Each structure stands twice: as C-alpha cells, then as structure tokens.
PDB file of C-alpha atoms in Angstrom:
ATOM      1  CA  MET A   1     -12.274   2.374 -37.785  1.00 53.00           C
ATOM      2  CA  MET A   2     -11.824   0.840 -34.165  1.00 62.00           C
ATOM      3  CA  SER A   3     -15.026   1.124 -32.077  1.00 69.00           C
ATOM      4  CA  GLY A   4     -15.111   2.457 -28.384  1.00 75.00           C
ATOM      5  CA  LYS A   5     -15.425  -1.085 -26.978  1.00 78.00           C
ATOM      6  CA  LYS A   6     -12.482  -2.508 -28.763  1.00 83.00           C
ATOM      7  CA  TYR A   7     -10.302   0.756 -27.888  1.00 87.00           C
ATOM      8  CA  VAL A   8     -10.947  -0.150 -24.181  1.00 91.00           C
ATOM      9  CA  TRP A   9      -9.695  -3.678 -24.476  1.00 91.00           C
ATOM     10  CA  PHE A  10      -6.516  -2.330 -25.967  1.00 93.00           C
ATOM     11  CA  VAL A  11      -6.145  -0.037 -23.049  1.00 93.00           C
ATOM     12  CA  VAL A  12      -6.792  -2.663 -20.534  1.00 93.00           C
ATOM     13  CA  ALA A  13      -4.131  -5.051 -22.326  1.00 94.00           C
ATOM     14  CA  GLY A  14      -1.700  -2.131 -22.245  1.00 95.00           C
ATOM     15  CA  GLY A  15      -2.226  -1.748 -18.441  1.00 95.00           C
ATOM     16  CA  CYS A  16      -1.805  -5.265 -17.684  1.00 96.00           C
ATOM     17  CA  PHE A  17       1.620  -5.442 -19.951  1.00 96.00           C
ATOM     18  CA  VAL A  18       2.921  -2.388 -18.133  1.00 96.00           C
ATOM     19  CA  ALA A  19       2.277  -3.863 -14.477  1.00 96.00           C
ATOM     20  CA  ALA A  20       3.754  -7.229 -15.612  1.00 95.00           C
ATOM     21  CA  ALA A  21       6.643  -5.394 -16.807  1.00 96.00           C
ATOM     22  CA  LEU A  22       7.109  -3.552 -13.565  1.00 95.00           C
ATOM     23  CA  VAL A  23       6.885  -6.648 -11.627  1.00 94.00           C
ATOM     24  CA  PHE A  24       9.251  -8.706 -13.600  1.00 93.00           C
ATOM     25  CA  GLY A  25      11.608  -5.599 -14.336  1.00 93.00           C
ATOM     26  CA  GLY A  26      11.744  -5.239 -10.412  1.00 92.00           C
ATOM     27  CA  ARG A  27      12.351  -8.675  -9.485  1.00 90.00           C
ATOM     28  CA  SER A  28      15.726  -8.088  -7.820  1.00 90.00           C
ATOM     29  CA  LEU A  29      14.282  -5.152  -6.087  1.00 91.00           C
ATOM     30  CA  LEU A  30      11.444  -7.403  -4.887  1.00 89.00           C
ATOM     31  CA  LEU A  31      13.965 -10.149  -3.940  1.00 89.00           C
ATOM     32  CA  ASP A  32      15.781  -7.749  -1.773  1.00 89.00           C
ATOM     33  CA  TRP A  33      12.513  -6.257   0.048  1.00 90.00           C
ATOM     34  CA  LEU A  34      10.669  -9.691   0.468  1.00 88.00           C
ATOM     35  CA  GLY A  35      13.520 -12.263   0.134  1.00 89.00           C
ATOM     36  CA  THR A  36      12.260 -15.694  -0.804  1.00 90.00           C
ATOM     37  CA  SER A  37       9.016 -15.477   1.058  1.00 92.00           C
ATOM     38  CA  PRO A  38       5.609 -16.623  -0.233  1.00 94.00           C
ATOM     39  CA  ALA A  39       4.835 -12.851  -0.735  1.00 93.00           C
ATOM     40  CA  TYR A  40       7.533 -12.622  -3.154  1.00 93.00           C
ATOM     41  CA  ARG A  41       6.118 -15.856  -5.048  1.00 94.00           C
ATOM     42  CA  THR A  42       2.804 -14.520  -4.887  1.00 94.00           C
ATOM     43  CA  VAL A  43       3.800 -11.256  -6.564  1.00 93.00           C
ATOM     44  CA  ILE A  44       5.799 -13.096  -9.277  1.00 94.00           C
ATOM     45  CA  ALA A  45       2.696 -15.355  -9.838  1.00 96.00           C
ATOM     46  CA  ALA A  46       0.520 -12.149 -10.141  1.00 96.00           C
ATOM     47  CA  GLY A  47       3.003 -10.919 -12.877  1.00 95.00           C
ATOM     48  CA  TRP A  48       2.259 -14.230 -14.897  1.00 96.00           C
ATOM     49  CA  VAL A  49      -1.764 -13.321 -14.230  1.00 97.00           C
ATOM     50  CA  LEU A  50      -1.251 -10.094 -15.687  1.00 96.00           C
ATOM     51  CA  LEU A  51       0.427 -11.286 -18.784  1.00 96.00           C
ATOM     52  CA  ALA A  52      -2.371 -13.778 -19.313  1.00 96.00           C
ATOM     53  CA  ALA A  53      -5.047 -11.134 -18.636  1.00 96.00           C
ATOM     54  CA  GLY A  54      -3.280  -8.741 -21.085  1.00 96.00           C
ATOM     55  CA  ALA A  55      -3.202 -11.612 -23.867  1.00 95.00           C
ATOM     56  CA  GLY A  56      -6.758 -12.134 -23.396  1.00 94.00           C
ATOM     57  CA  ALA A  57      -7.748  -8.542 -23.510  1.00 93.00           C
ATOM     58  CA  VAL A  58      -5.685  -8.298 -26.799  1.00 94.00           C
ATOM     59  CA  ALA A  59      -7.527 -11.456 -28.184  1.00 93.00           C
ATOM     60  CA  ARG A  60     -10.933  -9.781 -27.210  1.00 91.00           C
ATOM     61  CA  GLY A  61      -9.877  -6.479 -28.573  1.00 90.00           C
ATOM     62  CA  CYS A  62      -9.100  -8.070 -31.932  1.00 90.00           C
ATOM     63  CA  THR A  63     -12.252 -10.438 -32.354  1.00 87.00           C
ATOM     64  CA  ALA A  64     -14.528  -9.177 -35.007  1.00 65.00           C
ATOM     65  CA  GLU A  65     -17.943  -7.948 -33.787  1.00 69.00           C
ATOM     66  CA  ALA A  66     -21.145  -9.242 -35.248  1.00 59.00           C
ATOM     67  CA  PRO A  67     -23.292  -6.726 -36.894  1.00 58.00           C
ATOM     68  CA  ASP A  68     -25.677  -6.590 -34.026  1.00 56.00           C
ATOM     69  CA  GLY A  69     -22.869  -5.623 -31.561  1.00 55.00           C
ATOM     70  CA  ASP A  70     -22.458  -9.309 -30.461  1.00 54.00           C
ATOM     71  CA  ALA A  71     -18.751 -10.318 -30.442  1.00 53.00           C
ATOM     72  CA  SER A  72     -19.767 -14.112 -30.964  1.00 56.00           C
ATOM     73  CA  ARG A  73     -19.545 -15.342 -34.501  1.00 57.00           C
ATOM     74  CA  GLY A  74     -20.054 -19.148 -33.837  1.00 57.00           C
ATOM     75  CA  ALA A  75     -22.055 -21.605 -35.753  1.00 58.00           C
ATOM     76  CA  THR A  76     -25.726 -21.193 -35.382  1.00 61.00           C
ATOM     77  CA  GLU A  77     -28.440 -23.497 -35.939  1.00 67.00           C
ATOM     78  CA  GLY A  78     -29.412 -23.924 -39.475  1.00 64.00           C
ATOM     79  CA  SER A  79     -26.151 -22.487 -40.712  1.00 59.00           C
ATOM     80  CA  THR A  80     -24.669 -24.228 -43.697  1.00 61.00           C
ATOM     81  CA  PRO A  81     -20.717 -24.948 -44.086  1.00 61.00           C
TER      82      PRO A  81
END
C-alpha cells in the first residue's frame, strides 16, 4: 500500500509534468506572444526545470522508506557488506 507521503510526491510529479507539457505544447503560441525575447527563453527553460523537478519527485516517491520513516537507506557505521 502506498503511504500518504509517497502519494504526495506522485501528485507533485504529475503537476510538474502537466505544467511542462503546457509549456512545450504551447511553444508556437508563446513564440507568437513573446517573440524570441528573453522572456520566451526563460519560459522554455522553466519547462525544462519542471521536467527535472517531476523526475526528481518520481524518484523520491519510488524510494523505499526505512522502518522508522526515514527515506535514507545508505550504509551505516558498523554495517557489513
């Protein structure tokens, strides 16, 4: 069963992906409105940032939680390989 914290990460990822799809899907409209101005390039860069944020949120949502609720599962002092 998916915990509430993991569910939130997938909702955040979905929001990021939808926003990025709107940015990239409306590129021609943005180009008509803004031309090749720095504002247009900033909006396109923001689309790429939204894609990266969505990928990070998916990765965060897919990580296994430790029994104490901490998402870190790295090596600890004294652990054997």
